[in-house]
Amino acid sequence: MALAIMLISAPSPTPAETLRFDGTAPTEEKADLPPPAPSPWRLRLDPAWAEAGVLGSSHRGTDAILTGRAVASAERPLRARWELRLGARIDAAAQGGGGDDTRFARADADYDETWLRYRADDWRLTVGTQTVLWGRVDEIPPTDRLSTKDLTRFALDEQTERRRASLAVRWEGFQGPWKLDVALLPAFRPAELPARDSIWHPVDRTRGRILGTSPNDLPPEQVRNARLGEASTSGAGTGVRISREGRGADYAATVQRVRHSQPYYRWRDDDPGSGTLEAAYPRTWVAGGDLAWVRGGWTWRLEGAWLSEVPVTRRPSPGALRYDTVPGFDWVAGTEVFPGGRDLRVTAQLGGEHLLEADGVLDRKAAYYLTGEIEDLYLYNRLRARLRGVVGLDRHDLYLNPELAWIAAEPHEPYLGVHWFDGDEDSLGGFYRDRRMVVFGWRTRL
């Protein structure tokens, strides 16, 4: 009885007195620690990709191109209504084959969207470098004039990846289905161009050609001997866009005062026998709008913009060239549909660019084109097949980009594609005709 009482009342061993049967000394067991607090930062690598291209032919003997890009960002809330985003990117390119004057390798670091944002109940304010991408149609939205174009790879990338961030102050107000968007760019940032020796540069010094011009208008020898310069630019850009989303249709209207981001090369006579091709970025008023609606499974989009100043070149006398600006109007009408309601997606867009009051100019007074994309999935959604393209309608101009991507290893995508160009001498496809190439690449988003 006494023994039973002693066993019942004996205290249980403390953690330090726990018996061990492996011959080692007792050790004190640590109490469970709470899990570490989650980091307030949201880190992303979006996108990152590397690509190798093999050219079928090149007038400069270039055989291969290596390109890569990585965009990293970090976001976090600061207080209840404040957010911070930090972004950076690196772009790398190498060109091989041919002579020493065509080979190069370079890597460029740049800022991406880096801003401080305040959110209220019905408005938000963003200050910092950002991409203001207005418009509704894919590929070539006429009202997208505030963003800075990225032309380092011409049109090989998708439209949303052909933009660079610029310093801006942006206020967005929300009231029911309505949104008011006001953007101010304190300083102008021109389009990002490739290296001058790159096969994608719009001025080809080897052939003596300028993108979009005919050899009959500017002799090749004149282009080869010319210097490349930049026109001085200053002044802020600003724009206002008001939009509404509804059951029947979504629509928007915009007014902007901006500079053209893409350079226009104008000829300047410096002295007899020489000259300068100067990149000009004229300031223009932009007034436009867009409309979208859905009917019977089809999504329809319309967008147009009037511009007060579109750069052109006149020939007042034989052998003379004079830079000028004229009004212009750009428009796009397109549709998107999923035939059968499954994985197949088809988009098609008809567009036009018109110069007004443009008698006697060397530039095309009107250009019509058709853009589109077809995408479908195969092998139990492991393989994606896609075809992008641009076809000129008023003259021979063609760009095709078929691609096969293995998407079963998401978020990683190895892919195989082709970039095919063809067209008349003064067309985009004709200018890049001998840049046809097969590409092998990998892309990811983390």
XYZ file of C-alpha atoms in Angstrom:
446
model
C 0.000 0.000 0.000
C 2.753 2.395 0.871
C 4.612 1.421 -2.294
C 1.540 2.125 -4.399
C 1.151 5.538 -2.828
C 4.794 6.397 -3.500
C 4.497 5.423 -7.213
C 1.363 7.451 -7.661
C 2.708 10.521 -5.949
C 6.187 10.382 -7.426
C 6.823 13.381 -9.697
C 7.166 12.733 -13.463
C 10.623 13.164 -14.935
C 11.481 16.664 -16.114
C 12.744 17.087 -19.648
C 16.324 17.013 -18.342
C 15.667 13.684 -16.585
C 14.210 11.827 -19.584
C 15.756 8.358 -19.705
C 17.874 7.393 -22.760
C 18.462 3.762 -23.717
C 21.311 4.293 -26.177
C 23.972 4.787 -23.509
C 24.209 8.545 -23.984
C 23.731 11.134 -21.318
C 20.286 12.662 -20.932
C 19.785 15.887 -22.890
C 17.280 18.631 -22.404
C 14.542 18.732 -25.037
C 13.902 22.127 -26.631
C 10.416 23.509 -26.569
C 8.709 23.970 -29.980
C 9.496 27.380 -31.463
C 6.862 29.381 -33.329
C 7.354 29.462 -37.131
C 9.207 32.503 -38.457
C 7.041 35.406 -39.545
C 6.492 35.537 -43.327
C 8.496 38.150 -45.198
C 6.490 41.217 -46.261
C 8.350 41.230 -49.587
C 6.891 39.560 -52.687
C 9.746 38.636 -55.003
C 9.259 37.879 -58.693
C 11.331 37.060 -61.743
C 8.992 37.919 -64.586
C 9.983 37.344 -67.261
C 13.354 35.628 -67.676
C 14.415 34.045 -70.930
C 17.401 33.124 -73.084
C 17.385 32.504 -76.815
C 19.773 31.409 -79.564
C 19.013 32.243 -83.183
C 20.593 30.790 -86.315
C 20.284 32.898 -89.453
C 19.735 31.339 -92.839
C 21.396 34.255 -94.647
C 22.777 37.675 -93.895
C 24.306 40.333 -96.109
C 26.872 40.969 -93.377
C 27.670 37.289 -92.807
C 26.101 37.186 -89.346
C 25.496 33.539 -88.493
C 24.031 33.494 -84.981
C 22.499 35.735 -82.334
C 22.279 35.120 -78.591
C 19.855 37.198 -76.529
C 18.573 37.107 -72.981
C 16.534 39.128 -70.529
C 15.676 39.019 -66.851
C 13.277 41.348 -65.026
C 13.260 41.125 -61.229
C 10.915 42.912 -58.853
C 10.189 43.142 -55.150
C 6.943 44.517 -53.690
C 5.761 45.076 -50.157
C 3.138 47.045 -48.230
C 4.571 49.836 -46.089
C 1.476 50.813 -44.127
C -2.224 50.197 -44.467
C -2.525 52.218 -47.705
C 1.053 52.403 -48.990
C 2.903 50.072 -51.359
C 6.485 49.998 -52.598
C 7.823 48.295 -55.699
C 11.456 47.954 -56.770
C 12.287 46.680 -60.225
C 15.398 46.116 -62.323
C 16.203 44.390 -65.584
C 19.216 43.232 -67.531
C 19.317 42.689 -71.282
C 22.146 40.812 -72.984
C 22.899 40.297 -76.661
C 25.729 38.800 -78.708
C 26.133 38.628 -82.462
C 28.558 36.250 -84.180
C 29.877 35.427 -87.614
C 30.953 37.697 -90.430
C 33.720 40.244 -89.987
C 34.942 41.870 -86.812
C 32.782 44.930 -87.494
C 29.585 42.868 -87.105
C 30.511 40.942 -83.957
C 29.645 42.290 -80.551
C 28.569 41.231 -77.097
C 26.959 43.563 -74.569
C 24.838 43.562 -71.458
C 22.786 46.545 -70.322
C 21.227 47.119 -66.903
C 18.114 49.246 -66.642
C 15.429 50.123 -64.141
C 12.020 48.524 -64.423
C 8.849 49.682 -62.671
C 9.993 51.246 -59.386
C 7.347 53.251 -57.600
C 5.632 54.320 -54.407
C 1.832 53.982 -54.414
C -0.923 55.267 -52.150
C -4.356 53.593 -52.258
C -7.506 55.344 -51.100
C -11.034 53.995 -51.213
C -11.794 55.298 -54.695
C -8.460 56.511 -56.085
C -4.749 55.724 -56.099
C -1.584 57.710 -56.777
C 1.619 56.167 -58.189
C 4.932 58.045 -58.353
C 8.050 56.554 -59.931
C 9.132 54.721 -63.051
C 6.212 52.854 -64.606
C 4.715 51.670 -67.872
C 1.564 53.546 -68.867
C 0.076 51.255 -71.509
C -3.219 52.633 -72.791
C -5.340 51.165 -75.564
C -7.427 48.050 -76.068
C -6.238 46.211 -79.191
C -3.240 43.905 -79.414
C 0.046 44.480 -81.277
C -0.355 48.135 -82.455
C -2.815 50.142 -80.280
C -3.207 53.634 -81.846
C -3.793 55.408 -78.490
C -0.689 53.900 -76.839
C 1.468 57.041 -77.065
C 2.657 57.662 -73.506
C 4.710 54.468 -73.213
C 8.346 54.134 -74.286
C 8.909 51.543 -77.008
C 11.566 48.851 -76.746
C 12.938 48.295 -80.272
C 16.027 46.281 -79.308
C 14.517 43.226 -81.050
C 12.246 44.993 -83.538
C 8.868 43.183 -83.282
C 10.057 39.729 -82.191
C 8.608 40.068 -78.678
C 4.937 40.338 -77.799
C 3.544 43.849 -77.594
C 3.457 44.059 -73.775
C 7.165 43.163 -73.625
C 8.147 45.842 -76.145
C 7.814 48.664 -73.612
C 10.196 50.307 -71.114
C 9.356 52.051 -67.863
C 9.527 55.857 -67.708
C 9.395 58.327 -64.829
C 5.750 59.310 -64.315
C 3.181 60.581 -61.856
C -0.120 58.757 -62.331
C -3.473 59.327 -60.635
C -6.338 56.857 -61.137
C -9.850 57.578 -59.863
C -12.675 55.037 -59.680
C -16.395 55.759 -59.448
C -18.630 52.770 -60.106
C -17.989 51.562 -63.667
C -16.045 54.746 -64.509
C -12.299 55.297 -64.305
C -10.342 58.534 -64.784
C -6.637 58.063 -65.540
C -4.251 61.053 -65.534
C -0.526 60.650 -66.261
C 2.326 63.167 -66.265
C 5.802 62.320 -67.568
C 8.246 64.962 -66.265
C 10.940 64.008 -68.797
C 10.894 62.390 -72.229
C 12.448 58.965 -72.675
C 12.999 57.932 -76.321
C 12.606 54.384 -77.579
C 15.317 51.933 -76.595
C 17.314 50.975 -79.706
C 19.661 48.036 -80.329
C 23.419 48.414 -80.734
C 24.341 50.177 -83.967
C 26.023 46.995 -85.281
C 22.936 44.896 -84.467
C 21.011 43.427 -87.368
C 17.849 44.914 -85.814
C 18.987 48.556 -85.938
C 16.682 50.678 -88.145
C 19.684 52.183 -89.975
C 21.699 49.606 -91.914
C 25.024 51.263 -92.653
C 26.343 48.219 -94.545
C 23.592 48.208 -97.169
C 22.942 51.932 -96.901
C 19.279 51.542 -96.000
C 16.845 53.134 -93.541
C 13.827 51.223 -92.292
C 10.694 52.250 -94.199
C 12.446 54.145 -97.024
C 13.166 53.237 -100.621
C 16.730 53.199 -102.026
C 15.390 55.459 -104.793
C 14.619 58.203 -102.272
C 17.899 58.111 -100.339
C 20.837 56.577 -102.230
C 22.691 53.823 -100.303
C 26.043 55.583 -100.610
C 24.580 58.678 -98.998
C 23.387 56.625 -96.020
C 26.749 54.816 -95.658
C 28.657 58.102 -95.449
C 26.194 59.868 -93.149
C 26.714 60.414 -89.446
C 24.045 59.387 -86.937
C 22.808 62.062 -84.554
C 20.047 62.814 -82.063
C 17.769 65.837 -82.128
C 17.519 67.697 -78.842
C 14.378 66.883 -76.902
C 12.833 68.457 -73.839
C 9.496 68.977 -72.223
C 7.058 66.852 -70.324
C 4.355 64.570 -71.661
C 0.852 64.293 -70.288
C -2.386 62.462 -70.984
C -5.918 61.925 -69.716
C -8.022 58.821 -70.321
C -11.591 58.261 -69.167
C -13.083 54.788 -69.497
C -16.208 52.872 -68.571
C -16.827 49.157 -68.149
C -20.371 47.860 -68.539
C -22.480 44.915 -69.483
C -23.078 46.025 -73.029
C -19.684 47.467 -73.954
C -16.430 48.893 -72.593
C -15.209 52.181 -74.027
C -12.669 54.941 -73.415
C -11.559 58.331 -74.732
C -8.143 59.963 -74.390
C -6.339 63.244 -75.044
C -2.532 63.383 -74.884
C 0.304 65.806 -75.513
C 3.441 63.727 -76.044
C 6.512 63.125 -78.178
C 6.788 60.212 -80.581
C 8.851 57.558 -78.820
C 10.039 55.871 -82.022
C 12.714 57.904 -83.859
C 12.178 59.313 -87.334
C 15.473 59.782 -89.209
C 15.602 63.086 -91.033
C 18.372 64.127 -93.428
C 20.471 67.180 -92.609
C 23.051 68.584 -95.052
C 26.164 69.499 -93.072
C 28.497 70.246 -95.983
C 28.835 69.177 -99.629
C 29.308 65.419 -99.927
C 28.268 64.573 -96.354
C 25.313 64.794 -94.030
C 23.694 63.607 -90.817
C 20.805 61.270 -90.200
C 19.249 62.831 -87.133
C 16.739 60.942 -84.975
C 13.773 63.269 -84.455
C 10.960 62.889 -81.921
C 8.298 65.497 -82.794
C 5.739 66.555 -80.215
C 2.123 65.841 -81.101
C -1.425 66.125 -79.858
C -3.290 62.821 -79.705
C -7.081 62.451 -79.520
C -8.642 59.034 -79.715
C -10.750 56.323 -78.192
C -11.479 52.627 -78.078
C -14.502 50.347 -77.835
C -14.985 46.639 -77.041
C -18.029 44.392 -76.799
C -18.873 40.670 -76.776
C -21.473 39.018 -78.979
C -22.066 35.284 -79.346
C -18.654 34.280 -78.022
C -16.809 36.821 -80.211
C -14.952 39.745 -78.636
C -14.839 42.802 -80.913
C -12.492 45.777 -80.520
C -12.207 49.168 -82.233
C -9.569 51.821 -81.628
C -8.478 54.985 -83.397
C -6.351 58.091 -82.852
C -5.847 61.431 -84.590
C -2.335 62.918 -84.379
C -1.510 66.549 -85.083
C 2.162 66.028 -85.974
C 3.399 62.983 -87.909
C 6.966 63.287 -89.303
C 7.444 63.145 -93.089
C 10.075 64.000 -95.703
C 9.474 66.220 -98.727
C 11.558 66.737 -101.865
C 11.231 70.414 -102.785
C 13.764 70.046 -105.628
C 15.845 67.252 -107.228
C 18.469 66.017 -104.748
C 17.013 68.017 -101.841
C 15.163 66.645 -98.815
C 13.155 68.614 -96.289
C 11.760 67.409 -92.955
C 8.144 68.314 -92.134
C 5.144 67.177 -90.087
C 1.528 66.590 -91.141
C -1.646 65.386 -89.388
C -2.390 61.660 -89.351
C -5.009 59.121 -88.365
C -4.458 55.500 -87.239
C -7.175 52.903 -86.662
C -7.563 49.201 -85.824
C -10.605 46.880 -85.848
C -10.236 43.364 -84.487
C -11.866 40.287 -83.048
C -10.989 37.363 -80.789
C -12.786 34.017 -80.612
C -12.376 30.546 -79.102
C -13.835 28.225 -81.774
C -15.596 25.326 -80.084
C -15.106 26.982 -76.672
C -11.930 24.984 -76.009
C -8.190 25.683 -76.216
C -8.053 27.016 -79.765
C -7.814 30.827 -79.770
C -7.897 33.024 -82.868
C -7.355 36.795 -83.055
C -7.422 38.971 -86.169
C -7.009 42.728 -86.523
C -7.298 45.008 -89.529
C -5.466 48.313 -89.280
C -4.631 51.409 -91.257
C -2.286 54.407 -91.010
C -3.087 57.567 -92.967
C -1.218 60.813 -93.572
C -3.484 63.851 -94.023
C -2.558 66.932 -96.062
C 0.480 65.000 -97.308
C 0.815 65.900 -100.984
C 4.385 65.658 -102.219
C 5.814 63.563 -99.368
C 8.111 60.575 -99.875
C 6.463 58.607 -97.065
C 3.545 56.250 -97.664
C 0.315 58.238 -97.494
C -1.683 55.167 -96.473
C -0.733 51.726 -95.189
C -3.088 48.821 -94.516
C -2.147 45.666 -92.646
C -3.618 42.559 -91.057
C -2.260 41.157 -87.792
C -3.310 37.992 -86.057
C -2.514 35.066 -83.822
C -3.616 31.424 -83.720
C -2.924 29.324 -80.624
C -3.857 25.777 -79.621
C -2.788 23.035 -77.170
C -1.818 19.444 -77.957
C -0.567 16.266 -76.233
C -2.915 16.624 -73.274
C -2.090 20.334 -72.844
C 1.665 19.691 -72.766
C 2.496 21.331 -76.102
C 1.419 24.814 -77.225
C 1.475 25.737 -80.893
C 1.211 29.386 -81.852
C 1.442 31.447 -85.024
C 1.800 35.241 -84.991
C 1.862 37.314 -88.132
C 1.628 40.709 -89.844
C 0.588 40.958 -93.491
C 0.648 44.150 -95.540
C -2.462 44.615 -97.679
C -1.565 47.573 -99.882
C 1.854 46.157 -100.774
C 3.920 43.021 -100.246
C 4.948 42.986 -96.567
C 5.082 39.830 -94.445
C 6.226 38.708 -90.991
C 5.444 35.212 -89.619
C 6.438 33.690 -86.278
C 5.418 30.033 -85.777
C 6.399 28.600 -82.386
C 6.173 25.306 -80.476
C 6.539 25.484 -76.673
C 6.650 22.630 -74.147
C 4.509 23.844 -71.223
C 4.287 20.653 -69.156
C 7.202 21.840 -66.982
C 5.408 25.027 -65.909
C 6.603 27.697 -65.185
C 9.497 26.756 -67.479
C 8.964 26.770 -71.240
C 11.531 25.482 -73.727
C 10.501 26.499 -77.241
C 11.409 26.304 -80.916
C 10.390 28.993 -83.381
C 10.988 30.707 -86.710
C 11.037 34.400 -87.632
C 10.256 34.876 -91.339
C 10.381 38.222 -93.167
C 9.608 39.170 -96.752
C 8.330 42.170 -98.649
C 8.994 45.118 -100.942
C 12.139 47.199 -100.558
C 10.466 49.986 -98.570
C 8.444 47.649 -96.307
C 9.337 46.302 -92.872
C 9.475 42.724 -94.109
C 11.648 43.731 -97.046
C 14.102 45.621 -94.855
C 14.581 42.587 -92.566
C 14.299 39.953 -95.314
C 17.733 38.401 -94.743
C 17.210 38.266 -90.949
C 15.108 35.127 -91.280
C 16.154 32.738 -88.550
C 15.374 29.667 -86.474
C 15.406 30.208 -82.690
C 15.774 27.888 -79.716
C 14.935 29.301 -76.307
C 13.747 28.958 -72.741
C 11.506 31.256 -70.738
C 10.145 31.273 -67.215
C 8.180 33.362 -64.747
C 8.825 32.882 -61.034
